[in-house]
Amino acid sequence: SQAAWCELPSRVLLVLTSQRGVQMYDSDGSTMVFWHALDVPEHPAAHSVFARGISAAGGRFVCVGTSFGAVLVFDIPPKGTNVTLSEVLEQHRDPVTDIAAEQGQAPDGAGDLVTADDSGTLCLWSTGEEFTLLGKIPGSGSTCSSVALWNGIVAAGYGNGQIRLWEAGSGRIRAQVSAHARWIYALDLAPLTGKLLSGAEDSFVHVWKLSRNADTDDIEIQHCHAECVTDTQVCGARFCDPAGDTFAVTGYDLSEILCY
Amino acid sequence: MSARTLPLLFLNLGGEMLYILDQRLRAQSIPGEKARKDEWTDVDRKRVMNDIITTMFNKKFMEELFKPQDLYSKKALRTVYDRLAHASIMRLNQASMDKLYDLMTMAFKYQVLLCPRPRDILLVTFNHLDAIKDFISDAPGILNQVDETFRRLIETYNCLSDGEFQLIRQTLLIFFQDMHIRVSIFLKDKVQNSNGRFVLPISGPVPWGTEVPGLIRIFNHKGVEVKRAEFTTAGNYVTPQREGSFELYGDRVLKLGTNMYSVTRPVETNMSGSSKNLASQAKENIAPNPLAKEELNFLARLLGGLDIQKPAGGETGFRLNLFTTDEEEEHAAQTRPEELSYKVINIEATQEPGRRAELSRILGELEVAEPRPDSAEKGEDLLALMDGL
């Protein structure tokens, strides 16, 4: 199960995913605005059914991934409960793991949404009335567990502990970091500074700095800081502010949220 | 959550149970000639192990187990192991059974948590099965059953992706969430802290397929590497030597899931302080459930059908104590925190005609499918049983 705030220009929704489907609530949690049930087979199939991966997109939509590989695109009205399923994107053949929207300024042709799946495949999209697939980056054997998109740079965290930076426009790899010794669970990005946060099962949380030189088109990543959350497998990590000055961490068996 | 988790949960917990029982039986065994009628001998031990393993790997049972399904509730699963532990001439008091289950679950929780890669859970399972095959190395019939299950595991799981294994792992971790019972062997070896949480090492070999953290490689827009940089952390990792084998036979490399008990190391558990986070779970377990008997699932009923009657030798005759003295066992039973009691449901086959019919039907089916050599002799004098070996 996942929970995410989806910030749209007109409203903020709390979106929850689970094995049943998707639920959307108003920002104070009082009203359920909408829910979408996934088609669940009668007898538990060998393949699990669930929704996973949530992101606001294009100032108007909320996208949710599914275990079938399909990405559901919901059109959100500025007010009220008239949410409609606008499109179903079927480019992934493996369960979707994460979805991220552009948080900075996308260069031309770079797209404003990235979706990732269990096989490590990344899809780049341009949002709108109809979503267009701009490119596909094939996986190379490791699950891509989380993604972020900033200034046309895709930051992807993998099950083998690697972070890779891809150029959204060309689909080319621009950086490869042996970042963690275990499965990366969470990536978060601070849009004002390009700071990237990564949290993994190895107990470590790292802060990185992404940069893109507009003239030379150099893309760089630097290591800023490492934090070890002793004896804890980190499951969630998020910046608490858009500049990335503070961040919060959660872990397995941990009933506290740690703030740094 | 993954619908393929139950076989792994069951087999690994079963494996841990066998390690513990074997250790306790060895610790309490008396050389054959000197034993009184109510003391354990080596022959008894082997018989108990054989009986439990035979029941565990029963063909029909395995078929049901491997069907895609959700995990059982903790209560239901505990009942399954209760039945399994009593599949032979051995008897366990509530306190000893509680302790056994605590040890089993904390050991497997530790193994799941420390698995380097999600798919290494399979290697842990294979370690348990390798050891089980060792326990019954002189009984080719049962060995065959275990090999069958081994092959089934390979067939079902070897082809799953990392993502699917991670889902299985998450399903298991959720099942074990908030369990912090302290185990003396873990505390002594410094793999568990005094607050009940496991130590996660930040040194040692990285998982197979992962690189030692520290390197940053930058590429230009043509894909050519143009820069390298390094960063350091408190971790002290090294490259692994080789990958464990996922075949029927082979070096698993991974030590998780191998037998960590030996005859000379008695294992204690400590309840105090470990129940802080169990409040919500406790409510679920304590609330009286008039339909509790219906909750018993097919697996437990299957095992119930294979159960033997009480031995004629009397109730205390073949009781195994998981504690060092009877007084300790009694004390443990009285001081166990309410939230941690498992509230096992016992079905009396003699009540409720409907229930009896159901059990008899299953028992009937099982007898046809799997004729057990000793079914006629159960409950008879121990000497007669031993003659049959």
PDB file of C-alpha atoms in Angstrom, chain B residues 50-230:
ATOM      1  CA  ASN B  50      11.101 -38.951  10.975  1.00  0.00           C
ATOM      2  CA  ASP B  51       7.440 -38.711  11.943  1.00  0.00           C
ATOM      3  CA  ILE B  52       7.378 -34.936  11.871  1.00  0.00           C
ATOM      4  CA  ILE B  53       9.241 -34.726   8.578  1.00  0.00           C
ATOM      5  CA  THR B  54       6.987 -37.326   6.998  1.00  0.00           C
ATOM      6  CA  THR B  55       3.928 -35.339   8.064  1.00  0.00           C
ATOM      7  CA  MET B  56       5.430 -32.050   6.932  1.00  0.00           C
ATOM      8  CA  PHE B  57       6.131 -33.344   3.432  1.00  0.00           C
ATOM      9  CA  ASN B  58       2.914 -35.239   2.976  1.00  0.00           C
ATOM     10  CA  LYS B  59       2.029 -35.124  -0.704  1.00  0.00           C
ATOM     11  CA  LYS B  60      -1.526 -33.887  -0.367  1.00  0.00           C
ATOM     12  CA  PHE B  61      -0.433 -31.334   2.164  1.00  0.00           C
ATOM     13  CA  MET B  62       2.246 -30.007  -0.183  1.00  0.00           C
ATOM     14  CA  GLU B  63      -0.189 -29.755  -3.053  1.00  0.00           C
ATOM     15  CA  GLU B  64      -2.516 -27.631  -0.975  1.00  0.00           C
ATOM     16  CA  LEU B  65       0.378 -25.560   0.333  1.00  0.00           C
ATOM     17  CA  PHE B  66       1.686 -24.639  -3.109  1.00  0.00           C
ATOM     18  CA  LYS B  67      -1.642 -23.323  -4.375  1.00  0.00           C
ATOM     19  CA  PRO B  68      -1.516 -19.511  -4.778  1.00  0.00           C
ATOM     20  CA  GLN B  69      -3.114 -18.090  -1.637  1.00  0.00           C
ATOM     21  CA  ASP B  70      -2.785 -15.407   0.982  1.00  0.00           C
ATOM     22  CA  LEU B  71      -0.793 -15.996   4.141  1.00  0.00           C
ATOM     23  CA  TYR B  72      -2.681 -17.427   7.083  1.00  0.00           C
ATOM     24  CA  SER B  73      -3.295 -15.390  10.181  1.00  0.00           C
ATOM     25  CA  LYS B  74      -0.721 -15.823  12.939  1.00  0.00           C
ATOM     26  CA  LYS B  75      -3.238 -17.796  14.960  1.00  0.00           C
ATOM     27  CA  ALA B  76      -3.990 -20.209  12.154  1.00  0.00           C
ATOM     28  CA  LEU B  77      -0.347 -20.744  11.324  1.00  0.00           C
ATOM     29  CA  ARG B  78       0.507 -21.413  14.953  1.00  0.00           C
ATOM     30  CA  THR B  79      -2.186 -24.092  15.029  1.00  0.00           C
ATOM     31  CA  VAL B  80      -0.596 -25.789  12.034  1.00  0.00           C
ATOM     32  CA  TYR B  81       2.725 -26.049  13.871  1.00  0.00           C
ATOM     33  CA  ASP B  82       1.037 -27.222  17.025  1.00  0.00           C
ATOM     34  CA  ARG B  83      -0.353 -30.122  15.035  1.00  0.00           C
ATOM     35  CA  LEU B  84       2.966 -30.756  13.357  1.00  0.00           C
ATOM     36  CA  ALA B  85       4.892 -30.834  16.627  1.00  0.00           C
ATOM     37  CA  HIS B  86       2.447 -33.437  17.900  1.00  0.00           C
ATOM     38  CA  ALA B  87       2.637 -35.662  14.834  1.00  0.00           C
ATOM     39  CA  SER B  88       4.669 -38.181  16.774  1.00  0.00           C
ATOM     40  CA  ILE B  89       4.984 -39.653  20.259  1.00  0.00           C
ATOM     41  CA  MET B  90       6.303 -36.375  21.595  1.00  0.00           C
ATOM     42  CA  ARG B  91       4.176 -34.002  23.680  1.00  0.00           C
ATOM     43  CA  LEU B  92       4.807 -30.359  24.447  1.00  0.00           C
ATOM     44  CA  ASN B  93       3.194 -28.240  27.133  1.00  0.00           C
ATOM     45  CA  GLN B  94       1.741 -24.893  26.187  1.00  0.00           C
ATOM     46  CA  ALA B  95       4.759 -23.017  27.596  1.00  0.00           C
ATOM     47  CA  SER B  96       7.241 -25.130  25.649  1.00  0.00           C
ATOM     48  CA  MET B  97       5.208 -24.850  22.469  1.00  0.00           C
ATOM     49  CA  ASP B  98       5.047 -21.073  22.915  1.00  0.00           C
ATOM     50  CA  LYS B  99       8.800 -20.918  23.358  1.00  0.00           C
ATOM     51  CA  LEU B 100       9.374 -23.157  20.362  1.00  0.00           C
ATOM     52  CA  TYR B 101       7.205 -20.956  18.170  1.00  0.00           C
ATOM     53  CA  ASP B 102       8.904 -17.762  19.416  1.00  0.00           C
ATOM     54  CA  LEU B 103      12.332 -19.166  18.554  1.00  0.00           C
ATOM     55  CA  MET B 104      11.191 -20.379  15.128  1.00  0.00           C
ATOM     56  CA  THR B 105       9.644 -17.106  14.126  1.00  0.00           C
ATOM     57  CA  MET B 106      12.436 -14.860  15.365  1.00  0.00           C
ATOM     58  CA  ALA B 107      15.031 -17.028  13.632  1.00  0.00           C
ATOM     59  CA  PHE B 108      13.254 -16.858  10.293  1.00  0.00           C
ATOM     60  CA  LYS B 109      12.521 -13.165  10.698  1.00  0.00           C
ATOM     61  CA  TYR B 110      16.251 -12.653  11.145  1.00  0.00           C
ATOM     62  CA  GLN B 111      17.012 -14.683   8.035  1.00  0.00           C
ATOM     63  CA  VAL B 112      14.520 -12.789   5.872  1.00  0.00           C
ATOM     64  CA  LEU B 113      15.751  -9.434   7.103  1.00  0.00           C
ATOM     65  CA  LEU B 114      19.372 -10.220   6.444  1.00  0.00           C
ATOM     66  CA  CYS B 115      18.935 -11.784   3.022  1.00  0.00           C
ATOM     67  CA  PRO B 116      21.320  -9.901   0.740  1.00  0.00           C
ATOM     68  CA  ARG B 117      19.094 -10.224  -2.328  1.00  0.00           C
ATOM     69  CA  PRO B 118      15.359 -10.883  -2.289  1.00  0.00           C
ATOM     70  CA  ARG B 119      15.899 -14.127  -4.191  1.00  0.00           C
ATOM     71  CA  ASP B 120      18.350 -15.341  -1.529  1.00  0.00           C
ATOM     72  CA  ILE B 121      15.252 -16.306   0.466  1.00  0.00           C
ATOM     73  CA  LEU B 122      15.235 -19.317  -1.808  1.00  0.00           C
ATOM     74  CA  LEU B 123      18.805 -20.184  -0.772  1.00  0.00           C
ATOM     75  CA  VAL B 124      17.738 -19.935   2.870  1.00  0.00           C
ATOM     76  CA  THR B 125      14.915 -22.366   2.100  1.00  0.00           C
ATOM     77  CA  PHE B 126      17.333 -24.716   0.348  1.00  0.00           C
ATOM     78  CA  ASN B 127      19.642 -24.597   3.384  1.00  0.00           C
ATOM     79  CA  HIS B 128      16.763 -25.759   5.552  1.00  0.00           C
ATOM     80  CA  LEU B 129      15.839 -28.514   3.139  1.00  0.00           C
ATOM     81  CA  ASP B 130      19.455 -29.684   2.821  1.00  0.00           C
ATOM     82  CA  ALA B 131      19.554 -30.035   6.615  1.00  0.00           C
ATOM     83  CA  ILE B 132      16.203 -31.825   6.695  1.00  0.00           C
ATOM     84  CA  LYS B 133      17.506 -34.337   4.181  1.00  0.00           C
ATOM     85  CA  ASP B 134      20.433 -34.910   6.535  1.00  0.00           C
ATOM     86  CA  PHE B 135      18.057 -35.673   9.421  1.00  0.00           C
ATOM     87  CA  ILE B 136      16.396 -38.448   7.451  1.00  0.00           C
ATOM     88  CA  SER B 137      19.377 -39.618   5.417  1.00  0.00           C
ATOM     89  CA  ASP B 138      18.674 -43.232   6.444  1.00  0.00           C
ATOM     90  CA  ALA B 139      15.028 -43.232   5.354  1.00  0.00           C
ATOM     91  CA  PRO B 140      14.864 -43.279   1.543  1.00  0.00           C
ATOM     92  CA  GLY B 141      11.064 -43.149   1.409  1.00  0.00           C
ATOM     93  CA  ILE B 142      10.844 -39.841   3.226  1.00  0.00           C
ATOM     94  CA  LEU B 143      13.937 -38.581   1.405  1.00  0.00           C
ATOM     95  CA  ASN B 144      12.012 -38.988  -1.811  1.00  0.00           C
ATOM     96  CA  GLN B 145       9.146 -36.868  -0.535  1.00  0.00           C
ATOM     97  CA  VAL B 146      11.558 -34.108   0.441  1.00  0.00           C
ATOM     98  CA  ASP B 147      13.292 -34.210  -2.939  1.00  0.00           C
ATOM     99  CA  GLU B 148       9.890 -33.938  -4.611  1.00  0.00           C
ATOM    100  CA  THR B 149       9.171 -30.776  -2.682  1.00  0.00           C
ATOM    101  CA  PHE B 150      12.653 -29.502  -3.497  1.00  0.00           C
ATOM    102  CA  ARG B 151      11.976 -29.962  -7.192  1.00  0.00           C
ATOM    103  CA  ARG B 152       8.643 -28.255  -6.829  1.00  0.00           C
ATOM    104  CA  LEU B 153      10.286 -25.273  -5.195  1.00  0.00           C
ATOM    105  CA  ILE B 154      12.807 -25.018  -8.008  1.00  0.00           C
ATOM    106  CA  GLU B 155      10.062 -25.256 -10.592  1.00  0.00           C
ATOM    107  CA  THR B 156       7.873 -22.648  -8.935  1.00  0.00           C
ATOM    108  CA  TYR B 157      10.418 -20.111  -7.785  1.00  0.00           C
ATOM    109  CA  ASN B 158      13.620 -20.216  -9.833  1.00  0.00           C
ATOM    110  CA  CYS B 159      12.004 -18.319 -12.699  1.00  0.00           C
ATOM    111  CA  LEU B 160      10.536 -15.490 -10.621  1.00  0.00           C
ATOM    112  CA  SER B 161      11.924 -11.978 -11.125  1.00  0.00           C
ATOM    113  CA  ASP B 162      13.700  -9.903  -8.470  1.00  0.00           C
ATOM    114  CA  GLY B 163      10.594  -7.743  -8.207  1.00  0.00           C
ATOM    115  CA  GLU B 164       8.424 -10.751  -7.429  1.00  0.00           C
ATOM    116  CA  PHE B 165      10.875 -11.961  -4.807  1.00  0.00           C
ATOM    117  CA  GLN B 166      10.943  -8.527  -3.238  1.00  0.00           C
ATOM    118  CA  LEU B 167       7.157  -8.686  -3.007  1.00  0.00           C
ATOM    119  CA  ILE B 168       7.411 -12.086  -1.300  1.00  0.00           C
ATOM    120  CA  ARG B 169      10.021 -10.671   1.057  1.00  0.00           C
ATOM    121  CA  GLN B 170       7.798  -7.700   1.876  1.00  0.00           C
ATOM    122  CA  THR B 171       4.862 -10.010   2.527  1.00  0.00           C
ATOM    123  CA  LEU B 172       7.002 -11.971   4.977  1.00  0.00           C
ATOM    124  CA  LEU B 173       8.355  -8.853   6.693  1.00  0.00           C
ATOM    125  CA  ILE B 174       4.846  -7.528   7.190  1.00  0.00           C
ATOM    126  CA  PHE B 175       3.905 -10.852   8.767  1.00  0.00           C
ATOM    127  CA  PHE B 176       6.820 -10.522  11.199  1.00  0.00           C
ATOM    128  CA  GLN B 177       6.435  -6.822  11.841  1.00  0.00           C
ATOM    129  CA  ASP B 178       6.750  -5.616  15.430  1.00  0.00           C
ATOM    130  CA  MET B 179       7.987  -8.955  16.768  1.00  0.00           C
ATOM    131  CA  HIS B 180      10.935  -8.261  19.022  1.00  0.00           C
ATOM    132  CA  ILE B 181      11.272 -11.269  21.277  1.00  0.00           C
ATOM    133  CA  ARG B 182      14.817 -11.521  22.569  1.00  0.00           C
ATOM    134  CA  VAL B 183      16.607 -14.808  21.937  1.00  0.00           C
ATOM    135  CA  SER B 184      19.656 -15.581  24.070  1.00  0.00           C
ATOM    136  CA  ILE B 185      21.671 -17.185  21.293  1.00  0.00           C
ATOM    137  CA  PHE B 186      21.136 -14.053  19.162  1.00  0.00           C
ATOM    138  CA  LEU B 187      21.998 -11.726  22.034  1.00  0.00           C
ATOM    139  CA  LYS B 188      25.198 -13.637  22.812  1.00  0.00           C
ATOM    140  CA  ASP B 189      26.299 -13.640  19.179  1.00  0.00           C
ATOM    141  CA  LYS B 190      25.508  -9.917  19.006  1.00  0.00           C
ATOM    142  CA  VAL B 191      23.108 -10.294  16.129  1.00  0.00           C
ATOM    143  CA  GLN B 192      20.264  -8.910  18.236  1.00  0.00           C
ATOM    144  CA  ASN B 193      20.272  -5.806  20.438  1.00  0.00           C
ATOM    145  CA  SER B 194      18.935  -5.740  23.967  1.00  0.00           C
ATOM    146  CA  ASN B 195      15.857  -3.911  22.664  1.00  0.00           C
ATOM    147  CA  GLY B 196      15.031  -6.907  20.541  1.00  0.00           C
ATOM    148  CA  ARG B 197      15.986  -5.405  17.201  1.00  0.00           C
ATOM    149  CA  PHE B 198      18.379  -7.189  14.921  1.00  0.00           C
ATOM    150  CA  VAL B 199      21.820  -5.831  14.136  1.00  0.00           C
ATOM    151  CA  LEU B 200      22.167  -4.932  10.463  1.00  0.00           C
ATOM    152  CA  PRO B 201      25.848  -5.122   9.576  1.00  0.00           C
ATOM    153  CA  ILE B 202      27.259  -2.436   7.300  1.00  0.00           C
ATOM    154  CA  SER B 203      30.262  -4.491   6.307  1.00  0.00           C
ATOM    155  CA  GLY B 204      30.908  -7.772   4.574  1.00  0.00           C
ATOM    156  CA  PRO B 205      30.224  -8.990   1.055  1.00  0.00           C
ATOM    157  CA  VAL B 206      27.687  -7.110  -1.017  1.00  0.00           C
ATOM    158  CA  PRO B 207      24.908  -9.179  -2.609  1.00  0.00           C
ATOM    159  CA  TRP B 208      25.700 -10.987  -5.845  1.00  0.00           C
ATOM    160  CA  GLY B 209      25.024  -8.504  -8.640  1.00  0.00           C
ATOM    161  CA  THR B 210      25.645  -5.418  -6.520  1.00  0.00           C
ATOM    162  CA  GLU B 211      28.803  -3.330  -6.634  1.00  0.00           C
ATOM    163  CA  VAL B 212      30.671  -2.112  -3.592  1.00  0.00           C
ATOM    164  CA  PRO B 213      29.344   1.434  -2.988  1.00  0.00           C
ATOM    165  CA  GLY B 214      31.650   4.331  -3.710  1.00  0.00           C
ATOM    166  CA  LEU B 215      32.040   4.880  -7.443  1.00  0.00           C
ATOM    167  CA  ILE B 216      30.437   7.610  -9.552  1.00  0.00           C
ATOM    168  CA  ARG B 217      30.857   7.373 -13.327  1.00  0.00           C
ATOM    169  CA  ILE B 218      29.872  10.267 -15.587  1.00  0.00           C
ATOM    170  CA  PHE B 219      29.168   9.879 -19.321  1.00  0.00           C
ATOM    171  CA  ASN B 220      28.873  12.507 -22.026  1.00  0.00           C
ATOM    172  CA  HIS B 221      25.994  12.725 -24.491  1.00  0.00           C
ATOM    173  CA  LYS B 222      27.764  10.254 -26.758  1.00  0.00           C
ATOM    174  CA  GLY B 223      27.833   7.624 -24.034  1.00  0.00           C
ATOM    175  CA  VAL B 224      31.577   7.885 -23.450  1.00  0.00           C
ATOM    176  CA  GLU B 225      32.790   7.829 -19.872  1.00  0.00           C
ATOM    177  CA  VAL B 226      34.419  11.182 -19.150  1.00  0.00           C
ATOM    178  CA  LYS B 227      34.849  11.296 -15.408  1.00  0.00           C
ATOM    179  CA  ARG B 228      35.137   9.141 -12.324  1.00  0.00           C
ATOM    180  CA  ALA B 229      34.689  10.185  -8.725  1.00  0.00           C
ATOM    181  CA  GLU B 230      34.572   8.385  -5.427  1.00  0.00           C
TER     182      GLU B 230
END
